[in-house]
mmCIF file of C-alpha atoms and ligand atoms in Angstrom:
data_model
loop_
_atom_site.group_PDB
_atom_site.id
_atom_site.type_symbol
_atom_site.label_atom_id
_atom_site.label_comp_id
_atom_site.label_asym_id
_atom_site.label_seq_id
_atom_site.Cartn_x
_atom_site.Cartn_y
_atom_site.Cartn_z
ATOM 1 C CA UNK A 1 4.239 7.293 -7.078
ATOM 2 C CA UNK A 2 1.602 4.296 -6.274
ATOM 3 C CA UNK A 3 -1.760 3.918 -8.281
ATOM 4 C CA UNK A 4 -4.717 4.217 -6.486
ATOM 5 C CA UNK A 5 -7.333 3.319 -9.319
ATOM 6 C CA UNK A 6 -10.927 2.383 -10.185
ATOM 7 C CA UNK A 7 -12.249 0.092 -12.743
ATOM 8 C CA UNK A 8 -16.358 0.242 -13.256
ATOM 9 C CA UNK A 9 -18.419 -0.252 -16.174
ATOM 10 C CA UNK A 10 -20.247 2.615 -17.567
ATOM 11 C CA UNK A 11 -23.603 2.218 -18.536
ATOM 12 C CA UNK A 12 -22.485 1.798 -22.465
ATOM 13 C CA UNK A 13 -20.666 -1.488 -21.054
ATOM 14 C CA UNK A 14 -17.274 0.392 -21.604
ATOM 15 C CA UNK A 15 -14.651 -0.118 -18.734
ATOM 16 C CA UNK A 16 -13.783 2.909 -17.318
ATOM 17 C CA UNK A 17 -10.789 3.455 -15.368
ATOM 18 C CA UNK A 18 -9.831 6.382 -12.859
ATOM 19 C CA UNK A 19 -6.451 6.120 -12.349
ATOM 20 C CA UNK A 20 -6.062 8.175 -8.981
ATOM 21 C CA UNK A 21 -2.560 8.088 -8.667
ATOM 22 C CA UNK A 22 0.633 6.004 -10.197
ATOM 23 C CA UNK A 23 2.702 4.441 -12.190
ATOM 24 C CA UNK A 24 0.181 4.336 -15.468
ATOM 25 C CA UNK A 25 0.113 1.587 -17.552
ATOM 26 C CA UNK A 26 0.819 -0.828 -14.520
ATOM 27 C CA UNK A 27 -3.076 -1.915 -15.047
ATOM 28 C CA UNK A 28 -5.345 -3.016 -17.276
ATOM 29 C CA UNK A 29 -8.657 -4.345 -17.631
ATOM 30 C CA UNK A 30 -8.760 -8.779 -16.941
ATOM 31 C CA UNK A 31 -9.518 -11.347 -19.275
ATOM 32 C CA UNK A 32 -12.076 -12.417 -17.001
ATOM 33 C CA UNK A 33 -15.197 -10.424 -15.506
ATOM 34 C CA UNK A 34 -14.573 -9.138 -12.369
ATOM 35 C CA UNK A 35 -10.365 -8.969 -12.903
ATOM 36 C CA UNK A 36 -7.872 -7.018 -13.356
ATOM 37 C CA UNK A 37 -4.196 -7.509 -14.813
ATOM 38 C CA UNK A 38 -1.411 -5.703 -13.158
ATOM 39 C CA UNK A 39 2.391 -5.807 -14.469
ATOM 40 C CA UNK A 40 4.087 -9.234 -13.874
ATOM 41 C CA UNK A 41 6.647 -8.892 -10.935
ATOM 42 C CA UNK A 42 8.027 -12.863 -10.128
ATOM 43 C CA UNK A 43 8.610 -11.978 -6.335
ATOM 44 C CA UNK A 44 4.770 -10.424 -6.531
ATOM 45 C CA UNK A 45 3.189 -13.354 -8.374
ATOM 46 C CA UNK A 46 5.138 -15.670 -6.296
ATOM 47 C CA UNK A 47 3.829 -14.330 -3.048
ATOM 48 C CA UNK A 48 -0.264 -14.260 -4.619
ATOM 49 C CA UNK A 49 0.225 -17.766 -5.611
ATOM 50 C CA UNK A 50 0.942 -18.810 -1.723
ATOM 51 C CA UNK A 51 -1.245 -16.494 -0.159
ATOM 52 C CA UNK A 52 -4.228 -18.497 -2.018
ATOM 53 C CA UNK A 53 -3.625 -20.854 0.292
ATOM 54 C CA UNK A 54 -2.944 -19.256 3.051
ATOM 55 C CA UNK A 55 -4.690 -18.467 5.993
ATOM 56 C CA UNK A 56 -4.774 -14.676 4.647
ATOM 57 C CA UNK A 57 -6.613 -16.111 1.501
ATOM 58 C CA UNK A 58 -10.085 -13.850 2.331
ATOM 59 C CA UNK A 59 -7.909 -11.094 3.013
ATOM 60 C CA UNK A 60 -6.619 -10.733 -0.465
ATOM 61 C CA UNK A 61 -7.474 -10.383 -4.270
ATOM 62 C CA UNK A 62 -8.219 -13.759 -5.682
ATOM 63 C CA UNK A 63 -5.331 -14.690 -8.559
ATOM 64 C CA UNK A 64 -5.671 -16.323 -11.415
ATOM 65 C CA UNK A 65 -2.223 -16.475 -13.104
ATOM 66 C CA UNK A 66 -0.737 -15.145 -15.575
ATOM 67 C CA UNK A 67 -1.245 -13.775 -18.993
ATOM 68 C CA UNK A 68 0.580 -12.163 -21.905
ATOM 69 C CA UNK A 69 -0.351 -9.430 -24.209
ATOM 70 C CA UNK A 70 -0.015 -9.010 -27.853
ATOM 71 C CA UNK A 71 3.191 -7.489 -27.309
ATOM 72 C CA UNK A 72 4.088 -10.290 -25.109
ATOM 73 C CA UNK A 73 4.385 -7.956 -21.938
ATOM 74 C CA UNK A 74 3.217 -9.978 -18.930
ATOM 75 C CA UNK A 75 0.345 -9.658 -15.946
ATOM 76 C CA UNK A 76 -0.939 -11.410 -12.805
ATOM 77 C CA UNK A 77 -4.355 -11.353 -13.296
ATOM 78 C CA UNK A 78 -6.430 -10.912 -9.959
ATOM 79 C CA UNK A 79 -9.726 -10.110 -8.423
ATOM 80 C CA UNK A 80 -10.815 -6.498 -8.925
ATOM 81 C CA UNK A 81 -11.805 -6.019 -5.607
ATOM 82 C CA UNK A 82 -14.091 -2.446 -6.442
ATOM 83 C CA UNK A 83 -16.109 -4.778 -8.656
ATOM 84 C CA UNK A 84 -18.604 -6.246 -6.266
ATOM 85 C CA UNK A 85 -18.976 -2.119 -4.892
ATOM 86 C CA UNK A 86 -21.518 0.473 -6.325
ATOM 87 C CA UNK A 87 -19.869 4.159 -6.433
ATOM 88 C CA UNK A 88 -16.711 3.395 -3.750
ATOM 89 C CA UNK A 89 -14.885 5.189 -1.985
ATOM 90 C CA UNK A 90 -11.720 4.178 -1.433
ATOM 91 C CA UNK A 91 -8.476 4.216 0.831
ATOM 92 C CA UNK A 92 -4.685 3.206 0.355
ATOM 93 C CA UNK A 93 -2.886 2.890 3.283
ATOM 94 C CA UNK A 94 0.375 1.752 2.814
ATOM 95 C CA UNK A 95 1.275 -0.163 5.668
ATOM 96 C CA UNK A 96 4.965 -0.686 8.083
ATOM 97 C CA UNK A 97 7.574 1.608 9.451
ATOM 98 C CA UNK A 98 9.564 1.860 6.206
ATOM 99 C CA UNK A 99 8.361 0.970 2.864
ATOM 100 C CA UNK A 100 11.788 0.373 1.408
ATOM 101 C CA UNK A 101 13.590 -2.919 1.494
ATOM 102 C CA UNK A 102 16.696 -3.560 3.299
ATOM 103 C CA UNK A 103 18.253 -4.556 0.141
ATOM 104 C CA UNK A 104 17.634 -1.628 -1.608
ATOM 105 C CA UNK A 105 19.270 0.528 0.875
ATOM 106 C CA UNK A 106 22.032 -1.639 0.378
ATOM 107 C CA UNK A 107 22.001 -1.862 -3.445
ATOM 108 C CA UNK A 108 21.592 2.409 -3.240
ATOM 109 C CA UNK A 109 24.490 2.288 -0.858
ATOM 110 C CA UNK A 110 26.805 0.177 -2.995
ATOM 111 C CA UNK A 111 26.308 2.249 -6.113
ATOM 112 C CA UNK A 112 25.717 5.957 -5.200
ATOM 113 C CA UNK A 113 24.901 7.783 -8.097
ATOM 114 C CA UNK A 114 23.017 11.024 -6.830
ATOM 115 C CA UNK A 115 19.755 11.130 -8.539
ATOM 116 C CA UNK A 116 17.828 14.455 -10.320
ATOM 117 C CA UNK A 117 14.677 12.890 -10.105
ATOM 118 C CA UNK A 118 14.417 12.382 -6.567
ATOM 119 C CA UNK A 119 15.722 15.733 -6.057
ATOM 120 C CA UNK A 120 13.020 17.145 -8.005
ATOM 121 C CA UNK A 121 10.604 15.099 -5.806
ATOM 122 C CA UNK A 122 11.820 16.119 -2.744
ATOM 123 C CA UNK A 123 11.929 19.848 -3.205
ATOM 124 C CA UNK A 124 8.924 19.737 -4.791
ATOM 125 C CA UNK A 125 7.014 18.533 -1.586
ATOM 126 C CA UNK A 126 9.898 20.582 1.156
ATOM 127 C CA UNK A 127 12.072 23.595 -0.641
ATOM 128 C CA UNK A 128 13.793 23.672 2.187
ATOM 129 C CA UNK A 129 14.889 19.793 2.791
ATOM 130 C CA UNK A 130 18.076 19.774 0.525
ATOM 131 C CA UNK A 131 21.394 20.494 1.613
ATOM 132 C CA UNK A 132 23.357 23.101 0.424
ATOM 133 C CA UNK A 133 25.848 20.703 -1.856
ATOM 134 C CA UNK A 134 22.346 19.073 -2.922
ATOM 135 C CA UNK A 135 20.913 22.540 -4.296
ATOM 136 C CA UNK A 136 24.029 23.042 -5.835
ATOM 137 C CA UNK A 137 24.083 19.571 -7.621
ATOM 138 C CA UNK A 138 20.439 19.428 -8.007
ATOM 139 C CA UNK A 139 20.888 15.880 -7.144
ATOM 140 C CA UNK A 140 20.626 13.507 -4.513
ATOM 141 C CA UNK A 141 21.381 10.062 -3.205
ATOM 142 C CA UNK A 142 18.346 7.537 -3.371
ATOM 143 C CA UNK A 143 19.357 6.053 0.377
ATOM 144 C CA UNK A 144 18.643 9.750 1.241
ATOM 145 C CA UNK A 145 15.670 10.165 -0.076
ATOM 146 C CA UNK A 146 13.942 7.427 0.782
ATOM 147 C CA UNK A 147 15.282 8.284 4.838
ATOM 148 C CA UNK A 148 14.106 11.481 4.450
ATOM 149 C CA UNK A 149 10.725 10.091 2.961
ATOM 150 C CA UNK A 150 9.482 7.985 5.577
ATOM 151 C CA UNK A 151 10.695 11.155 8.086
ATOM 152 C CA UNK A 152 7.488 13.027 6.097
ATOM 153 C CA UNK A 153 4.610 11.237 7.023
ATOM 154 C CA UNK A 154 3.048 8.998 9.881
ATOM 155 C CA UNK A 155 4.869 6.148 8.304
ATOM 156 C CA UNK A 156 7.648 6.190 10.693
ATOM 157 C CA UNK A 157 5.496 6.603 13.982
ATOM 158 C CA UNK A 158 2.619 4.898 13.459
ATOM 159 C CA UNK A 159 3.401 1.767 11.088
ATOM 160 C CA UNK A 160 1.284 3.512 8.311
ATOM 161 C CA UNK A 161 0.425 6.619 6.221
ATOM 162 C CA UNK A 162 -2.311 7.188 3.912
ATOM 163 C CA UNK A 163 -1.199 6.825 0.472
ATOM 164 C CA UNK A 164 -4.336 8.233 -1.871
ATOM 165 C CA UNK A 165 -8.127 8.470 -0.521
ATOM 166 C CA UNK A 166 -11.097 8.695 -3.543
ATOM 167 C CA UNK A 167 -14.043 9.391 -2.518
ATOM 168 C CA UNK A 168 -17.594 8.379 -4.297
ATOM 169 C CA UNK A 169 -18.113 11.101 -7.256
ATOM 170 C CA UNK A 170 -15.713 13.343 -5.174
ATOM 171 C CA UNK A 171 -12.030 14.169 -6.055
ATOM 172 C CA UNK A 172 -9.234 12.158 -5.309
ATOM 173 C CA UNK A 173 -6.697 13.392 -2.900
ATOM 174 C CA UNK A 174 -3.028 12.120 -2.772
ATOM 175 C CA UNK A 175 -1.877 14.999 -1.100
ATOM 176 C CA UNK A 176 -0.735 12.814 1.972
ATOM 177 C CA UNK A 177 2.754 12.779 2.247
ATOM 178 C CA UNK A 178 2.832 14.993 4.924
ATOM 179 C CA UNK A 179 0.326 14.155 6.886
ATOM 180 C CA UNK A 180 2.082 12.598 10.051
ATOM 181 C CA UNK A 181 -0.047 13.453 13.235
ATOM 182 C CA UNK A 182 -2.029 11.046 14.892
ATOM 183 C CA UNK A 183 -4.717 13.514 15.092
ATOM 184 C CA UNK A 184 -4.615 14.228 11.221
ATOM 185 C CA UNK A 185 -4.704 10.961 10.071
ATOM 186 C CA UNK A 186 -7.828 10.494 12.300
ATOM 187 C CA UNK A 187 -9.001 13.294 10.870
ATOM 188 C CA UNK A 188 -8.793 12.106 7.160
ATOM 189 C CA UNK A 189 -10.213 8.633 7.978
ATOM 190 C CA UNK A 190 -13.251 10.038 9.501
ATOM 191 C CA UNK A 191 -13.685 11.938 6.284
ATOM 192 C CA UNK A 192 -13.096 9.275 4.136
ATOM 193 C CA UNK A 193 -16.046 6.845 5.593
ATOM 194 C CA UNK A 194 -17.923 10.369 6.011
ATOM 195 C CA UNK A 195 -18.220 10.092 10.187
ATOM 196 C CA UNK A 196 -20.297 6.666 9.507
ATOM 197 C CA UNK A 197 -20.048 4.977 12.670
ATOM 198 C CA UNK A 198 -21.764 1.431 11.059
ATOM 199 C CA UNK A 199 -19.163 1.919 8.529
ATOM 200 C CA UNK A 200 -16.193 2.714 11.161
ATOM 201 C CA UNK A 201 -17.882 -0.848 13.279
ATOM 202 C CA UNK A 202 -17.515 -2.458 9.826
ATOM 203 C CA UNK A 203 -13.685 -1.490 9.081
ATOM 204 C CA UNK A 204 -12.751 -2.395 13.095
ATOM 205 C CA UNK A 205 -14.106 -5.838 13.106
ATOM 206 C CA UNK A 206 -12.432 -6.818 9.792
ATOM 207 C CA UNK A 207 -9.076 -5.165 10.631
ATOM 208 C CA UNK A 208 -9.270 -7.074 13.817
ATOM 209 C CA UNK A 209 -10.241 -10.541 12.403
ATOM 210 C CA UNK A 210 -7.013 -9.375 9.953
ATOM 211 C CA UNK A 211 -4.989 -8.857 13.193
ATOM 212 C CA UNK A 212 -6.024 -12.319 14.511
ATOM 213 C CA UNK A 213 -5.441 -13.874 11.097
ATOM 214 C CA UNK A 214 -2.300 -12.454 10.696
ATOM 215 C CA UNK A 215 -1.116 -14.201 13.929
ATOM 216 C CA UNK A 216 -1.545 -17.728 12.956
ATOM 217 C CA UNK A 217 -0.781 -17.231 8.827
ATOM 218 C CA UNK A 218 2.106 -18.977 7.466
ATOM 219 C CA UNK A 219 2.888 -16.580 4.952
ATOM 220 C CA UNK A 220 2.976 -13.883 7.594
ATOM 221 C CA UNK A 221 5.217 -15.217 10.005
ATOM 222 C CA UNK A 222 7.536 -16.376 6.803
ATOM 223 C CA UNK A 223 7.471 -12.648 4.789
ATOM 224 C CA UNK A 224 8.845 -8.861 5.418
ATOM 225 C CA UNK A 225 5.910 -7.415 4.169
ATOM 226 C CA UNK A 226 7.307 -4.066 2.566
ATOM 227 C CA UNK A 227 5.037 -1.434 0.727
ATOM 228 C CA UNK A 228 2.573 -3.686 1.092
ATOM 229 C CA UNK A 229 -1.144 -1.432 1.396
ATOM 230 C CA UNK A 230 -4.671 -1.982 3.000
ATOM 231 C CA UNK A 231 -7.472 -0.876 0.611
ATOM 232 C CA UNK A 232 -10.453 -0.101 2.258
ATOM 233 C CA UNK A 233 -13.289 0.160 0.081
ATOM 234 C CA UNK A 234 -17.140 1.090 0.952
ATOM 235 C CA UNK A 235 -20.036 2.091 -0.756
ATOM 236 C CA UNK A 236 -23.563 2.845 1.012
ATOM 237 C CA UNK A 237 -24.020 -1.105 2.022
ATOM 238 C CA UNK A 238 -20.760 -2.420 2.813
ATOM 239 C CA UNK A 239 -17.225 -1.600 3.940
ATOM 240 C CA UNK A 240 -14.630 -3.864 4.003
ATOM 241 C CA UNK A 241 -10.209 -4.159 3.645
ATOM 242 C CA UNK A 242 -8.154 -6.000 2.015
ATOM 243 C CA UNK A 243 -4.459 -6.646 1.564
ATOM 244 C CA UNK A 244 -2.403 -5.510 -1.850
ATOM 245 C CA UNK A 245 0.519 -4.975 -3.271
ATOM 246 C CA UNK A 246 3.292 -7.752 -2.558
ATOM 247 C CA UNK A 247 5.787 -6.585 -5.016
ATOM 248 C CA UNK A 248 8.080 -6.105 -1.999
ATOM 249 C CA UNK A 249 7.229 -8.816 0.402
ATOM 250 C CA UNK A 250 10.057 -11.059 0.660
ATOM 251 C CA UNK A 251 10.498 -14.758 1.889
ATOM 252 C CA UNK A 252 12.585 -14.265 5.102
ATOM 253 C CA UNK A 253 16.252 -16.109 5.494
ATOM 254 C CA UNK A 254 15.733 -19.284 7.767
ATOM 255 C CA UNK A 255 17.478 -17.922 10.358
ATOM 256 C CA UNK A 256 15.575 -14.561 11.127
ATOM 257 C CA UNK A 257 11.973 -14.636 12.677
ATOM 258 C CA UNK A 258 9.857 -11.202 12.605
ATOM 259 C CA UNK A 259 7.944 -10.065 15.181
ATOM 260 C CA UNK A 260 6.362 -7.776 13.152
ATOM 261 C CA UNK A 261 5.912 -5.370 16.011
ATOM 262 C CA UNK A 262 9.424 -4.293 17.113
ATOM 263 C CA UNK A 263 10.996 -1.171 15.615
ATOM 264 C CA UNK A 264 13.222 -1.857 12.859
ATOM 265 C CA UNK A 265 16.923 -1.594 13.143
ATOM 266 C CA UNK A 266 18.701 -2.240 10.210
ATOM 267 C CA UNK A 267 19.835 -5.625 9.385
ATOM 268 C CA UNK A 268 16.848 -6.805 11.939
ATOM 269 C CA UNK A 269 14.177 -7.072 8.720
ATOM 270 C CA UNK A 270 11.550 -5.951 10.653
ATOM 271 C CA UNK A 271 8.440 -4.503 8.942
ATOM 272 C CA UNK A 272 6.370 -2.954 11.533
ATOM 273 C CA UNK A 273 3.797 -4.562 10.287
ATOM 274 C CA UNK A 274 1.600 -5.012 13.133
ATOM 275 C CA UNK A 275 2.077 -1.756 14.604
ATOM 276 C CA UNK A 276 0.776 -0.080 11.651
ATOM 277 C CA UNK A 277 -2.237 -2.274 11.587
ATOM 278 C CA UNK A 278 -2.534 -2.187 15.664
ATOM 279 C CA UNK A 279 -2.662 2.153 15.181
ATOM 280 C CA UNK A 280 -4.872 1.669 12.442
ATOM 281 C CA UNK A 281 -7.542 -1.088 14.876
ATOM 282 C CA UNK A 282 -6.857 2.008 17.710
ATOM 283 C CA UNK A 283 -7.992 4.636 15.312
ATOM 284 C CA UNK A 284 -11.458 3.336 14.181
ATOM 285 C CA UNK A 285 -11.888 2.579 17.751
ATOM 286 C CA UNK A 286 -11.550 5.912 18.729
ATOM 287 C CA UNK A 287 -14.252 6.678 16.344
ATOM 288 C CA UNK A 288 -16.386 4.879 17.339
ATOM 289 C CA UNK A 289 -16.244 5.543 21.212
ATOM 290 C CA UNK A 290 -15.669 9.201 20.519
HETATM 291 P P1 ATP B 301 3.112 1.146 -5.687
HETATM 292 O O1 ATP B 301 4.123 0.060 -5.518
HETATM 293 O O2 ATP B 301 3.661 2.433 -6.176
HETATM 294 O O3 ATP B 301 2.245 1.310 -4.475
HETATM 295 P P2 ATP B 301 1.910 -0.648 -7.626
HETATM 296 O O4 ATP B 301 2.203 -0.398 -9.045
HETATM 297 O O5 ATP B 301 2.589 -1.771 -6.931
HETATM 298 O O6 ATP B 301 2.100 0.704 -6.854
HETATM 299 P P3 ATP B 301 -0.540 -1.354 -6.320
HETATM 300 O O7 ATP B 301 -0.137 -0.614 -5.123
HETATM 301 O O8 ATP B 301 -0.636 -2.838 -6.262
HETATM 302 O O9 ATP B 301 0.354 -0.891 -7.571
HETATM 303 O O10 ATP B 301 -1.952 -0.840 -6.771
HETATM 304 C C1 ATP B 301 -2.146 0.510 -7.042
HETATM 305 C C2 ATP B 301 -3.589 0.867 -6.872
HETATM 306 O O11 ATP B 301 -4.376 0.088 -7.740
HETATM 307 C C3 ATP B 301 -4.120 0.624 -5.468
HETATM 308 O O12 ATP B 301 -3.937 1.765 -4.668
HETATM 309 C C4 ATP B 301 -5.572 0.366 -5.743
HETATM 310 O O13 ATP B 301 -6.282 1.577 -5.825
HETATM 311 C C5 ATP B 301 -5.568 -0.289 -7.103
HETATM 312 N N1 ATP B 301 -5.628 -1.730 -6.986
HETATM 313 C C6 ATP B 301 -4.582 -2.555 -6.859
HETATM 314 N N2 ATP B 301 -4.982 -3.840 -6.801
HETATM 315 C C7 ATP B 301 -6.326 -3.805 -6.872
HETATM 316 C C8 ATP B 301 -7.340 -4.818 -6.868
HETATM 317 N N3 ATP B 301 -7.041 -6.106 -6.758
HETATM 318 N N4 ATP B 301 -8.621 -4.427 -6.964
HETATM 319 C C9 ATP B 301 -8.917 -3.117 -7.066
HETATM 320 N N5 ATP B 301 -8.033 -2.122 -7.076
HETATM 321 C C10 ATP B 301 -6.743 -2.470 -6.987
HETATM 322 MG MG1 MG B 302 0.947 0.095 -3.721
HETATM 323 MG MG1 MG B 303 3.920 -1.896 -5.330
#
């Protein structure tokens, strides 16, 4: 499950958070106006520390280190990026052709121990996916499941699925894990930024100073960027993307260069990073010619 979640202020000053999806209790409210504090991962606050000085820097939360709470749990603290938005609507879009890392194939691999949980998962969203043995065990390898996962939705083709939309005052919807079409996934981003085509001009131009960005960053040519999302974010006056979620993104060996646009065969690393965001540039420009 991923969090898709919004912190405001209520008019009593209290913060109020609407947790739209996820793992609760991976966020809480920042020391600091205008921050948030998610649960320490080293690999994540090791990535947010270099991307402040990156080229990618305006394309990401602002961090602010570390902190520990009275029961000594630790956080990366880091720009709320809903804060400087009135009423937003919102978008997760996870991005990349798997959103598993090569290592944890191999780690599932290594030590199969069939799992009820994801079982539960999977015939919870397809009664029909689950072998025969599987029914009978009620159990099934993780490698498996997360194969069969990325199989579900448009992650596979098109470098990306939607992970959670919210819409202002509306209800959230995570039920995305099966959306896989091309013409679906249109379909729910012209929902989401309610057929705005200033708003879809808005979203295109930053994705595309992303793409351009992207090319000549440091930290992108150096990083598998797994599980990795875009959040778009727009309220009447502004709509704008940024980059989140780096608690998979990995420094690369020396010896292995991404492309970031090939399709991944295993051992190869590659993300399909820019093929997700590429689909994503075609899609709002199809709205907006359309
Ligand atoms: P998962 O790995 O399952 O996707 P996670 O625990 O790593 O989840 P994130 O994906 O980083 O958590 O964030 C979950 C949600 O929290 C995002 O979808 C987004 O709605 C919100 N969020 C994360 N970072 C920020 C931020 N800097 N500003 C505003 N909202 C954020
Ligand atoms: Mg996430
Ligand atoms: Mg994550």
């Amino acid at each position: 499950v991923t969090a898709l979640l919004k912190f405001t202020r209520t008019k009593q000053g209290q913060y109020e958070w609407i947790q739209l999806v996820g793992h609760p209790g991976t966020f809480k409210e920042g020391l600091h106006e205008g921050y948030v504090l998610k649960a320490l991962s080293e690999k994540e606050r090791r990535c947010c520390e270099l991307l402040q000085n990156d080229l990618l820097k305006d394309f990401v939360p602002k961090y602010n280190g570390t902190v520990a709470d009275e029961e000594g749990k630790h956080y990366i603290e880091m720009e709320d990026l809903l804060a400087s938005f009135k009423e937003p609507c919102i978008m997760d879009c996870k991005i990349g052709v798997r959103t598993y890392l090569e290592e944890d194939l191999d780690t599932s691999e290594r030590d199969p121990e069939p799992r009820a949980d994801l079982y539960e998962k999977m015939i919870a969203i397809d009664s029909t996916a689950a072998t025969e043995k599987e029914n009978e065990e009620k159990k099934i390898l993780k490698p498996r499941y997360m194969m069969w996962r990325e199989s579900l939705s448009s992650t596979e083709e098109l470098g990306f699925r939607i992970e959670a939309i919210k819409k202002s005052r509306g209800l959230m919807s995570k039920e995305f894990q099966r959306i896989k079409k091309r013409d679906d996934v249109q379909q729910h981003v012209i929902e989401f930024i309610a057929n705005s085509i200033p708003r879809a001009i808005q979203y295109l131009n930053r994705l595309i100073e992303l793409r351009s960005i992207c090319l000549q960053s440091k930290f992108f040519q150096t990083h598998e960027i797994i599980g990795s999302s875009l959040l778009f974010i727009h309220d009447a006056n502004r709509a704008s993307v940024w980059m989140i979620d780096f608690g998979k993104t990995r420094l690369l060996p020396d010896n292995i260069h991404l492309t970031h646009t090939q399709p991944w065969i295993r051992g190869t690393h590659e993300d399909g990073y820019l093929i997700g965001l590429d689909n994503l540039i075609l899609i709002f420009k199809e709205i907006i010619n359309d």
